[in-house]
Short mmCIF file of C-alpha atoms and ligand atoms in Angstrom, two decimals:
data_model
loop_
_atom_site.label_atom_id
_atom_site.label_comp_id
_atom_site.label_asym_id
_atom_site.label_seq_id
_atom_site.Cartn_x
_atom_site.Cartn_y
_atom_site.Cartn_z
CA UNK A 508 12.54 51.28 45.81
CA UNK A 509 10.69 48.13 44.71
CA UNK A 510 11.66 47.06 41.22
CA UNK A 511 8.89 46.27 38.75
CA UNK A 512 9.90 44.05 35.82
CA UNK A 513 6.59 44.66 33.99
CA UNK A 514 7.93 47.04 31.38
CA UNK A 515 4.96 47.77 29.09
CA UNK A 516 6.03 48.70 25.56
CA UNK A 517 9.60 47.46 26.12
CA UNK A 518 9.63 45.39 22.92
CA UNK A 519 8.57 48.42 20.87
CA UNK A 520 11.54 50.57 21.98
CA UNK A 521 14.78 51.03 20.05
CA UNK A 522 17.82 49.10 21.31
CA UNK A 523 19.05 52.28 23.03
CA UNK A 524 15.61 52.90 24.53
CA UNK A 525 15.56 49.35 25.90
CA UNK A 526 18.99 49.81 27.43
CA UNK A 527 17.82 52.98 29.18
CA UNK A 528 14.74 51.19 30.46
CA UNK A 529 16.94 48.37 31.81
CA UNK A 530 19.26 50.88 33.51
CA UNK A 531 16.23 52.61 35.10
CA UNK A 532 14.79 49.29 36.23
CA UNK A 533 18.06 48.22 37.84
CA UNK A 534 18.84 51.66 39.33
CA UNK A 535 22.05 51.89 37.30
CA UNK A 536 23.64 54.74 35.38
CA UNK A 537 23.35 54.17 31.63
CA UNK A 538 27.16 54.27 31.37
CA UNK A 539 27.39 51.15 33.57
CA UNK A 540 25.68 49.20 30.78
CA UNK A 541 28.03 50.53 28.10
CA UNK A 542 29.67 47.09 27.56
CA UNK A 543 26.28 45.84 26.30
CA UNK A 544 26.14 48.47 23.56
CA UNK A 545 29.81 48.95 22.72
CA UNK A 546 31.11 48.11 19.22
CA UNK A 547 33.26 45.31 20.68
CA UNK A 548 30.13 43.72 22.22
CA UNK A 549 31.54 43.98 25.70
CA UNK A 550 34.62 41.88 25.08
CA UNK A 551 37.77 43.80 24.15
CA UNK A 552 40.25 41.79 22.07
CA UNK A 553 42.98 42.08 24.68
CA UNK A 554 40.73 40.29 27.21
CA UNK A 555 39.50 37.68 24.70
CA UNK A 556 43.06 36.84 23.70
CA UNK A 557 43.76 35.56 27.23
CA UNK A 558 40.55 33.54 27.64
CA UNK A 559 41.24 30.63 25.32
CA UNK A 560 43.95 29.51 22.93
CA UNK A 561 44.86 30.27 19.31
CA UNK A 562 42.57 33.28 19.48
CA UNK A 563 41.82 35.26 16.34
CA UNK A 564 38.94 37.47 17.50
CA UNK A 565 35.48 37.45 19.05
CA UNK A 566 32.15 35.99 17.90
CA UNK A 567 28.87 37.79 18.52
CA UNK A 568 25.35 36.61 19.29
CA UNK A 569 22.22 38.68 20.04
CA UNK A 570 21.65 39.79 23.64
CA UNK A 571 18.14 40.62 24.84
CA UNK A 572 16.32 40.98 28.17
CA UNK A 573 13.31 38.97 29.25
CA UNK A 574 10.85 41.04 31.27
CA UNK A 575 8.09 40.26 33.79
CA UNK A 576 10.03 37.84 35.99
CA UNK A 577 9.16 37.61 39.66
CA UNK A 578 11.07 35.05 41.72
CA UNK A 579 10.46 34.68 45.46
CA UNK A 580 8.65 38.02 45.50
CA UNK A 581 11.42 39.99 43.78
CA UNK A 582 11.27 41.31 40.21
CA UNK A 583 13.99 40.64 37.63
CA UNK A 584 14.72 41.40 34.02
CA UNK A 585 16.90 38.60 32.73
CA UNK A 586 19.74 38.88 30.19
CA UNK A 587 19.58 36.20 27.49
CA UNK A 588 22.07 35.53 24.71
CA UNK A 589 20.47 33.42 22.00
CA UNK A 590 20.28 33.29 18.22
CA UNK A 591 16.93 31.44 18.10
CA UNK A 592 13.91 33.67 17.47
CA UNK A 593 11.01 33.67 19.96
CA UNK A 594 12.85 32.43 23.06
CA UNK A 595 13.17 35.84 24.76
CA UNK A 596 9.60 36.77 23.80
CA UNK A 597 8.26 33.42 25.02
CA UNK A 598 10.07 33.72 28.37
CA UNK A 599 8.70 37.21 28.93
CA UNK A 600 5.19 36.09 27.97
CA UNK A 601 5.18 33.08 30.31
CA UNK A 602 6.73 35.11 33.13
CA UNK A 603 3.78 37.47 32.78
CA UNK A 604 1.30 34.60 33.04
CA UNK A 605 3.13 33.38 36.15
CA UNK A 606 3.14 36.84 37.82
CA UNK A 607 -0.58 36.52 38.46
CA UNK A 608 0.15 33.46 40.54
CA UNK A 609 2.64 35.55 42.59
CA UNK A 610 5.56 34.66 40.38
CA UNK A 611 7.84 31.69 40.73
CA UNK A 612 8.72 30.26 44.11
CA UNK A 613 12.19 28.74 44.29
CA UNK A 614 14.00 26.79 46.99
CA UNK A 615 17.61 25.61 46.94
CA UNK A 616 19.92 23.22 48.69
CA UNK A 617 23.32 24.34 49.92
CA UNK A 618 25.82 24.72 47.01
CA UNK A 619 27.46 21.32 47.41
CA UNK A 620 29.68 19.98 44.63
CA UNK A 621 31.14 16.48 44.42
CA UNK A 622 34.72 15.43 43.69
CA UNK A 623 35.59 11.85 42.76
CA UNK A 624 38.70 9.89 43.78
CA UNK A 625 38.72 6.63 41.88
CA UNK A 626 40.21 3.32 43.05
CA UNK A 627 40.56 0.97 40.02
CA UNK A 628 41.73 -1.90 42.29
CA UNK A 629 39.93 -1.04 45.50
CA UNK A 630 40.87 -2.26 48.95
CA UNK A 631 38.22 -4.71 50.19
CA UNK A 632 35.32 -3.47 52.30
CA UNK A 633 35.55 -2.18 54.94
CA UNK A 634 39.24 -1.20 54.65
CA UNK A 635 38.61 1.91 52.53
CA UNK A 636 35.54 2.87 54.57
CA UNK A 637 37.43 2.49 57.88
CA UNK A 638 40.50 4.39 56.64
CA UNK A 639 38.31 7.25 55.49
CA UNK A 640 36.38 7.42 58.77
CA UNK A 641 39.60 7.30 60.85
CA UNK A 642 41.28 10.09 58.87
CA UNK A 643 38.32 12.36 58.13
CA UNK A 644 39.42 15.31 60.37
CA UNK A 645 42.91 15.21 58.79
CA UNK A 646 41.40 15.07 55.28
CA UNK A 647 39.14 18.04 56.02
CA UNK A 648 42.03 20.08 57.39
CA UNK A 649 44.26 19.32 54.38
CA UNK A 650 41.54 20.18 51.83
CA UNK A 651 40.28 23.34 53.54
CA UNK A 652 43.87 24.61 53.83
CA UNK A 653 43.96 24.89 50.00
CA UNK A 654 41.17 27.48 49.77
CA UNK A 655 41.30 30.15 52.47
CA UNK A 656 39.01 32.48 50.47
CA UNK A 657 36.39 29.78 50.10
CA UNK A 658 36.56 29.08 53.85
CA UNK A 659 36.30 32.81 54.57
CA UNK A 660 33.13 32.87 52.42
CA UNK A 661 31.63 30.08 54.58
CA UNK A 662 32.36 27.11 52.30
CA UNK A 663 34.76 24.18 52.46
CA UNK A 664 34.93 20.40 52.77
CA UNK A 665 31.76 18.89 54.24
CA UNK A 666 31.91 15.08 54.05
CA UNK A 667 33.27 12.03 52.23
CA UNK A 668 31.54 8.82 51.22
CA UNK A 669 32.64 5.56 49.61
CA UNK A 670 30.74 4.23 46.60
CA UNK A 671 31.41 0.69 45.45
CA UNK A 672 30.63 -0.16 41.83
CA UNK A 673 31.13 -3.02 39.38
CA UNK A 674 32.44 -2.22 35.88
CA UNK A 675 30.84 -3.73 32.72
CA UNK A 676 33.29 -6.70 32.82
CA UNK A 677 32.34 -7.50 36.39
CA UNK A 678 35.44 -6.03 38.09
CA UNK A 679 34.88 -4.15 41.34
CA UNK A 680 35.89 -0.53 41.63
CA UNK A 681 35.42 2.09 44.32
CA UNK A 682 35.07 5.86 44.38
CA UNK A 683 35.49 8.24 47.29
CA UNK A 684 33.12 11.16 46.89
CA UNK A 685 34.13 14.37 48.60
CA UNK A 686 31.35 16.90 49.14
CA UNK A 687 32.44 20.52 49.09
CA UNK A 688 30.37 23.61 49.83
CA UNK A 689 31.57 25.97 47.08
CA UNK A 690 29.39 28.94 48.11
CA UNK A 691 29.21 31.41 45.21
CA UNK A 692 31.62 29.62 42.86
CA UNK A 693 30.71 27.07 40.19
CA UNK A 694 33.41 25.14 42.01
CA UNK A 695 35.19 23.13 39.31
CA UNK A 696 38.68 24.41 40.07
CA UNK A 697 38.19 24.36 43.82
CA UNK A 698 36.90 20.76 43.80
CA UNK A 699 39.46 19.52 41.26
CA UNK A 700 42.31 20.83 43.37
CA UNK A 701 40.78 19.25 46.50
CA UNK A 702 40.36 15.89 44.74
CA UNK A 703 44.01 16.03 43.62
CA UNK A 704 45.14 16.89 47.15
CA UNK A 705 43.06 14.06 48.65
CA UNK A 706 44.43 11.38 46.29
CA UNK A 707 47.97 10.90 47.73
CA UNK A 708 46.57 11.05 51.28
CA UNK A 709 44.06 8.29 50.51
CA UNK A 710 46.77 6.25 48.77
CA UNK A 711 49.00 6.54 51.86
CA UNK A 712 46.18 5.60 54.27
CA UNK A 713 44.87 2.66 52.24
CA UNK A 714 48.01 1.40 50.42
CA UNK A 715 45.89 1.28 47.22
CA UNK A 716 46.52 3.13 43.98
CA UNK A 717 44.25 6.02 42.94
CA UNK A 718 43.17 6.35 39.29
CA UNK A 719 41.27 9.54 38.38
CA UNK A 720 40.66 12.45 40.75
CA UNK A 721 38.22 14.95 39.32
CA UNK A 722 35.01 16.91 39.82
CA UNK A 723 31.70 15.24 38.96
CA UNK A 724 29.53 17.37 36.72
CA UNK A 725 26.41 15.78 38.21
CA UNK A 726 25.78 18.00 41.26
CA UNK A 727 23.01 15.91 42.82
CA UNK A 728 23.42 17.80 46.10
CA UNK A 729 23.23 21.26 44.51
CA UNK A 730 19.60 21.55 43.46
CA UNK A 731 16.95 24.15 42.79
CA UNK A 732 13.22 23.47 42.96
CA UNK A 733 10.86 25.91 41.27
CA UNK A 734 7.09 26.12 41.33
CA UNK A 735 4.90 28.45 39.29
CA UNK A 736 1.11 28.94 39.23
CA UNK A 737 -1.11 30.36 36.51
CA UNK A 738 -4.60 31.22 37.79
CA UNK A 739 -7.45 29.69 35.78
CA UNK A 740 -10.26 31.89 34.43
CA UNK A 741 -12.52 30.98 37.36
CA UNK A 742 -9.82 32.16 39.80
CA UNK A 743 -9.26 35.48 38.00
CA UNK A 744 -6.09 37.48 37.44
CA UNK A 745 -5.00 39.80 34.64
CA UNK A 746 -3.89 36.99 32.33
CA UNK A 747 -5.85 34.05 33.77
CA UNK A 748 -5.86 30.95 31.60
CA UNK A 749 -8.76 29.13 30.04
CA UNK A 750 -9.27 25.79 31.90
CA UNK A 751 -9.39 23.94 28.52
CA UNK A 752 -6.03 25.36 27.58
CA UNK A 753 -4.60 24.39 30.97
CA UNK A 754 -5.99 20.87 30.44
CA UNK A 755 -4.14 20.58 27.13
CA UNK A 756 -0.90 21.72 28.82
CA UNK A 757 -1.35 18.98 31.43
CA UNK A 758 -1.93 16.42 28.65
CA UNK A 759 1.26 17.57 26.92
CA UNK A 760 3.15 17.33 30.22
CA UNK A 761 1.96 13.76 30.79
CA UNK A 762 3.13 12.87 27.26
CA UNK A 763 6.63 14.22 28.03
CA UNK A 764 6.68 12.40 31.37
CA UNK A 765 5.84 9.11 29.64
CA UNK A 766 7.98 9.28 26.50
CA UNK A 767 11.74 9.97 26.19
CA UNK A 768 11.28 11.03 22.53
CA UNK A 769 8.96 13.82 23.68
CA UNK A 770 10.84 14.49 26.95
CA UNK A 771 14.10 15.33 25.18
CA UNK A 772 12.32 17.98 23.08
CA UNK A 773 10.52 19.41 26.11
CA UNK A 774 13.84 19.52 27.99
CA UNK A 775 15.54 21.15 25.01
CA UNK A 776 12.93 23.91 25.32
CA UNK A 777 13.79 24.37 28.99
CA UNK A 778 17.47 24.59 28.08
CA UNK A 779 16.65 27.22 25.41
CA UNK A 780 15.86 29.53 28.30
CA UNK A 781 18.51 28.31 30.71
CA UNK A 782 21.43 28.26 28.25
CA UNK A 783 20.58 31.77 27.04
CA UNK A 784 20.95 33.14 30.58
CA UNK A 785 24.10 31.08 31.13
CA UNK A 786 25.73 32.52 28.00
CA UNK A 787 24.84 36.07 29.03
CA UNK A 788 26.40 35.52 32.44
CA UNK A 789 29.57 33.67 31.40
CA UNK A 790 28.62 30.31 32.94
CA UNK A 791 29.86 26.83 32.06
CA UNK A 792 26.76 25.91 30.03
CA UNK A 793 28.28 22.57 28.97
CA UNK A 794 28.41 21.48 32.60
CA UNK A 795 24.79 22.53 33.20
CA UNK A 796 23.57 20.77 30.04
CA UNK A 797 25.41 17.55 30.93
CA UNK A 798 23.97 17.61 34.45
CA UNK A 799 20.41 18.38 33.32
CA UNK A 800 20.26 15.41 30.96
CA UNK A 801 22.00 13.01 33.37
CA UNK A 802 19.47 14.10 36.02
CA UNK A 803 16.57 13.59 33.59
CA UNK A 804 17.73 9.97 33.18
CA UNK A 805 18.82 9.39 36.77
CA UNK A 806 16.00 6.98 37.58
CA UNK A 807 17.14 4.75 34.69
CA UNK A 808 14.82 6.20 32.06
CA UNK A 809 15.03 9.64 30.42
CA UNK A 810 12.09 11.81 31.50
CA UNK A 811 10.68 15.32 31.51
CA UNK A 812 12.36 17.81 33.85
CA UNK A 813 9.20 19.89 34.35
CA UNK A 814 5.68 18.77 35.21
CA UNK A 815 2.33 20.61 34.94
CA UNK A 816 -0.89 19.75 36.75
CA UNK A 817 -4.13 21.52 37.66
CA UNK A 818 -4.40 22.09 41.38
CA UNK A 819 -7.40 23.98 42.76
CA UNK A 820 -7.99 27.03 40.57
CA UNK A 821 -4.50 27.13 39.04
CA UNK A 822 -2.24 25.40 36.56
CA UNK A 823 0.84 24.49 38.60
CA UNK A 824 4.27 23.73 37.17
CA UNK A 825 7.17 22.24 39.10
CA UNK A 826 10.76 21.48 38.24
CA UNK A 827 13.77 20.17 40.16
CA UNK A 828 17.21 20.66 38.62
CA UNK A 829 20.88 20.32 39.56
CA UNK A 830 22.54 23.67 38.79
CA UNK A 831 26.23 24.45 39.24
CA UNK A 832 26.55 28.20 38.68
CA UNK A 833 28.94 30.86 39.90
CA UNK A 834 28.68 34.56 40.65
CA UNK A 835 32.44 34.54 41.37
CA UNK A 836 35.27 32.76 39.54
CA UNK A 837 35.46 31.70 35.91
CA UNK A 838 35.01 34.76 33.69
CA UNK A 839 32.49 36.51 35.96
CA UNK A 840 34.99 39.19 36.98
CA UNK A 841 36.75 39.30 33.60
CA UNK A 842 34.16 39.76 30.85
CA UNK A 843 32.80 43.34 30.88
CA UNK A 844 29.38 42.40 29.40
CA UNK A 845 29.00 39.55 31.91
CA UNK A 846 29.73 41.98 34.74
CA UNK A 847 27.14 44.44 33.36
CA UNK A 848 24.54 41.66 33.09
CA UNK A 849 25.12 40.66 36.72
CA UNK A 850 24.61 44.29 37.73
CA UNK A 851 21.21 44.22 36.02
CA UNK A 852 20.29 40.96 37.73
CA UNK A 853 21.38 42.42 41.06
CA UNK A 854 22.34 39.07 42.63
CA UNK A 855 25.63 38.20 44.26
CA UNK A 856 24.80 34.80 45.78
CA UNK A 857 25.13 31.83 43.43
CA UNK A 858 22.08 30.07 44.91
CA UNK A 859 19.84 33.12 44.31
CA UNK A 860 21.20 33.35 40.77
CA UNK A 861 20.48 29.63 40.18
CA UNK A 862 16.88 30.21 41.34
CA UNK A 863 16.40 32.86 38.63
CA UNK A 864 17.93 30.55 36.01
CA UNK A 865 15.63 27.67 36.99
CA UNK A 866 12.66 30.07 36.93
CA UNK A 867 13.51 31.01 33.34
CA UNK A 868 13.65 27.30 32.46
CA UNK A 869 10.18 26.69 33.93
CA UNK A 870 8.71 29.76 32.20
CA UNK A 871 10.21 28.68 28.89
CA UNK A 872 8.65 25.24 29.31
CA UNK A 873 5.25 26.82 30.00
CA UNK A 874 5.48 29.04 26.91
CA UNK A 875 6.57 26.23 24.60
CA UNK A 876 4.05 23.71 25.95
CA UNK A 877 1.22 26.24 25.72
CA UNK A 878 2.11 27.12 22.12
CA UNK A 879 2.35 23.44 21.17
CA UNK A 880 -0.86 22.50 22.90
CA UNK A 881 -2.82 25.31 21.23
CA UNK A 882 -1.87 26.84 17.90
CA UNK A 883 1.24 24.70 17.26
CA UNK A 884 4.76 26.00 17.44
CA UNK A 885 5.25 26.97 13.79
CA UNK A 886 2.36 29.42 13.58
CA UNK A 887 3.47 31.20 16.74
CA UNK A 888 7.04 31.39 15.52
CA UNK A 889 6.17 32.35 11.99
CA UNK A 890 6.52 36.10 12.33
CA UNK A 891 9.87 35.74 14.08
CA UNK A 892 11.27 33.27 11.56
CA UNK A 893 9.90 35.42 8.75
CA UNK A 894 12.19 38.25 9.89
CA UNK A 895 15.24 36.02 9.35
CA UNK A 896 14.03 35.00 5.89
CA UNK A 897 13.26 38.63 5.00
CA UNK A 898 16.84 39.62 5.90
CA UNK A 899 18.22 36.63 3.99
CA UNK A 900 16.20 37.59 0.90
CA UNK A 901 18.06 40.92 0.82
CA UNK A 902 15.41 43.18 2.37
CA UNK A 903 16.87 46.45 3.66
CA UNK A 904 16.26 47.31 7.34
CA UNK A 905 13.44 49.72 6.38
CA UNK A 906 11.79 47.02 4.22
CA UNK A 907 11.88 44.13 6.73
CA UNK A 908 8.63 44.88 8.61
CA UNK A 909 6.66 45.26 5.37
CA UNK A 910 8.08 42.03 3.95
CA UNK A 911 7.25 40.18 7.18
CA UNK A 912 3.68 41.52 7.12
CA UNK A 913 3.29 40.34 3.51
CA UNK A 914 4.65 36.88 4.42
CA UNK A 915 2.25 36.56 7.36
CA UNK A 916 -0.64 37.58 5.06
CA UNK A 917 0.54 34.92 2.60
CA UNK A 918 0.69 32.35 5.43
CA UNK A 919 4.24 31.31 4.53
CA UNK A 920 7.59 31.59 6.24
CA UNK A 921 10.34 30.44 3.88
CA UNK A 922 13.04 32.03 1.74
CA UNK A 923 11.10 31.78 -1.50
CA UNK A 924 8.09 33.51 0.07
CA UNK A 925 10.41 36.23 1.40
CA UNK A 926 11.82 36.81 -2.10
CA UNK A 927 8.33 37.01 -3.61
CA UNK A 928 7.15 39.42 -0.91
CA UNK A 929 10.27 41.58 -1.21
CA UNK A 930 9.70 41.91 -4.96
CA UNK A 931 6.05 42.87 -4.28
CA UNK A 932 7.01 45.41 -1.62
CA UNK A 933 9.58 47.00 -3.94
CA UNK A 934 7.15 47.07 -6.85
CA UNK A 935 4.53 48.77 -4.65
CA UNK A 936 7.07 51.31 -3.40
CA UNK A 937 8.11 51.97 -7.02
CA UNK A 938 4.46 52.58 -8.00
CA UNK A 939 4.03 55.04 -5.13
CA UNK A 940 7.10 57.04 -6.13
P1 NAD B 1245 37.55 29.83 40.25
O1 NAD B 1245 38.56 28.84 40.64
O2 NAD B 1245 37.87 30.80 39.15
O3 NAD B 1245 37.11 30.71 41.52
C1 NAD B 1245 36.62 30.16 42.69
C2 NAD B 1245 37.47 30.66 43.84
O4 NAD B 1245 37.03 31.98 44.22
C3 NAD B 1245 37.31 29.84 45.11
O5 NAD B 1245 38.17 28.74 45.13
C4 NAD B 1245 37.66 30.86 46.20
O6 NAD B 1245 39.05 30.85 46.43
C5 NAD B 1245 37.31 32.20 45.60
N1 NAD B 1245 36.15 32.88 46.24
C6 NAD B 1245 36.10 34.15 46.64
N2 NAD B 1245 34.89 34.46 47.15
C7 NAD B 1245 34.16 33.34 47.07
C8 NAD B 1245 32.80 33.04 47.41
N3 NAD B 1245 31.97 33.95 47.94
N4 NAD B 1245 32.35 31.80 47.18
C9 NAD B 1245 33.16 30.87 46.61
N5 NAD B 1245 34.45 31.08 46.27
C10 NAD B 1245 34.94 32.34 46.49
O7 NAD B 1245 36.18 29.20 39.84
P2 NAD B 1245 35.53 27.76 39.99
O8 NAD B 1245 34.10 28.02 40.29
O9 NAD B 1245 36.27 26.87 40.91
O10 NAD B 1245 35.69 27.19 38.53
C11 NAD B 1245 34.83 27.61 37.49
C12 NAD B 1245 35.54 27.55 36.16
O11 NAD B 1245 36.15 26.27 35.98
C13 NAD B 1245 34.58 27.69 35.02
O12 NAD B 1245 35.10 28.67 34.14
C14 NAD B 1245 34.56 26.32 34.35
O13 NAD B 1245 34.31 26.42 32.97
C15 NAD B 1245 35.93 25.79 34.65
N6 NAD B 1245 36.14 24.34 34.68
C16 NAD B 1245 35.12 23.43 34.60
C17 NAD B 1245 35.37 22.08 34.67
C18 NAD B 1245 34.23 21.10 34.64
O14 NAD B 1245 33.10 21.46 34.65
N7 NAD B 1245 34.46 19.79 34.62
C19 NAD B 1245 36.67 21.64 34.82
C20 NAD B 1245 37.69 22.57 34.92
C21 NAD B 1245 37.42 23.92 34.87
#
């Protein structure tokens, strides 16, 4: 059966109703999603205690699902863990705009990660280069032998290259980069162990001492490109965009492309979406963040990751991103809520998963840029922030909606306004009694 991620009325349902809708969408039994609703938030203490050190308990954040996503012709609802209001709503909204342009089209490279073997006092060129070339088959055999399961999955060592650098004091140094196809793993452990295995071999072949041997968190050869189109009014479509609005989005994009001060905020918006999916799926979000920002500055100047232009009768957004994600390894088979979220996503290949994550990043950028270029971000976020202030002011669950409505009518979203509105709501309720 074809899955349809347009779930009208989803946001109006109760949490339990939403969970049932997600189970229906994904063709799962409700019980399979139990970790997402359980009192321990899908992470029993006995599992948490073994994940990291000096453990005292667990720490919760809200989990929601973004709807409307279509990536490469297939529909997805996407789990997002985030404390910031409006991110899940914005993703779902932008994904809906992008559906009219046939959703997001994503293409990926092979999942190649890089390991670094560092020579602080390098042998002169071409000694290192020649040694590496002469011993490449032996190196490949030694490294592949370490990971039979990775080889069985179709991955393994692919190639090695020498990079020669000069440190800030003018001393030469060299690095051997090993490229490893890590298939469905993030690959940190696999590549680290390969780099450590390669080091004594390279020392023996070259007679030079190795310094560090470690994964690089800049996976320049593991990339996802996404492209999304929003039809303009003239072109039609359910949620076609006004050409003036599209023009303002292009202006905003050019600003971010020209100015690092703006680019970092635009990229932060992209990472709002991406990090939320990474948290929900147990990924190494630190690695992805580090890579995204290094990539944004790779040409020597920090720039915008996403770009929007008008092409024909559509607003077209593009983004290229290095993404090291795993559907195996890490905590993917350990954390019950992570496992449930992967069931909902219905992807087992890491490259397909990375395409969804990049699509969420592009959608998030569209939503944020559109809001900024039209009404401004604060107005759009007001209702959502007002909820937090209403709760902070002491409003009971049954009072929150009324307090928020009063705050919106007042045109303010701050704690003092929430307190004033709560007092008004209670006074009104008292009068009615
Ligand atoms: P891992 O070592 O837990 O699992 C990967 C292993 O799974 C592979 O080596 C392979 O033996 C096996 N496997 C089975 N089926 C596979 C398939 N289809 N494709 C690929 N491998 C398959 O995981 P990892 O991805 O090597 O490491 C990820 C973890 O390492 C993350 O939790 C991350 O936080 C952590 N880590 C990160 C860094 C860093 O980023 N610098 C450093 C150290 C550790």
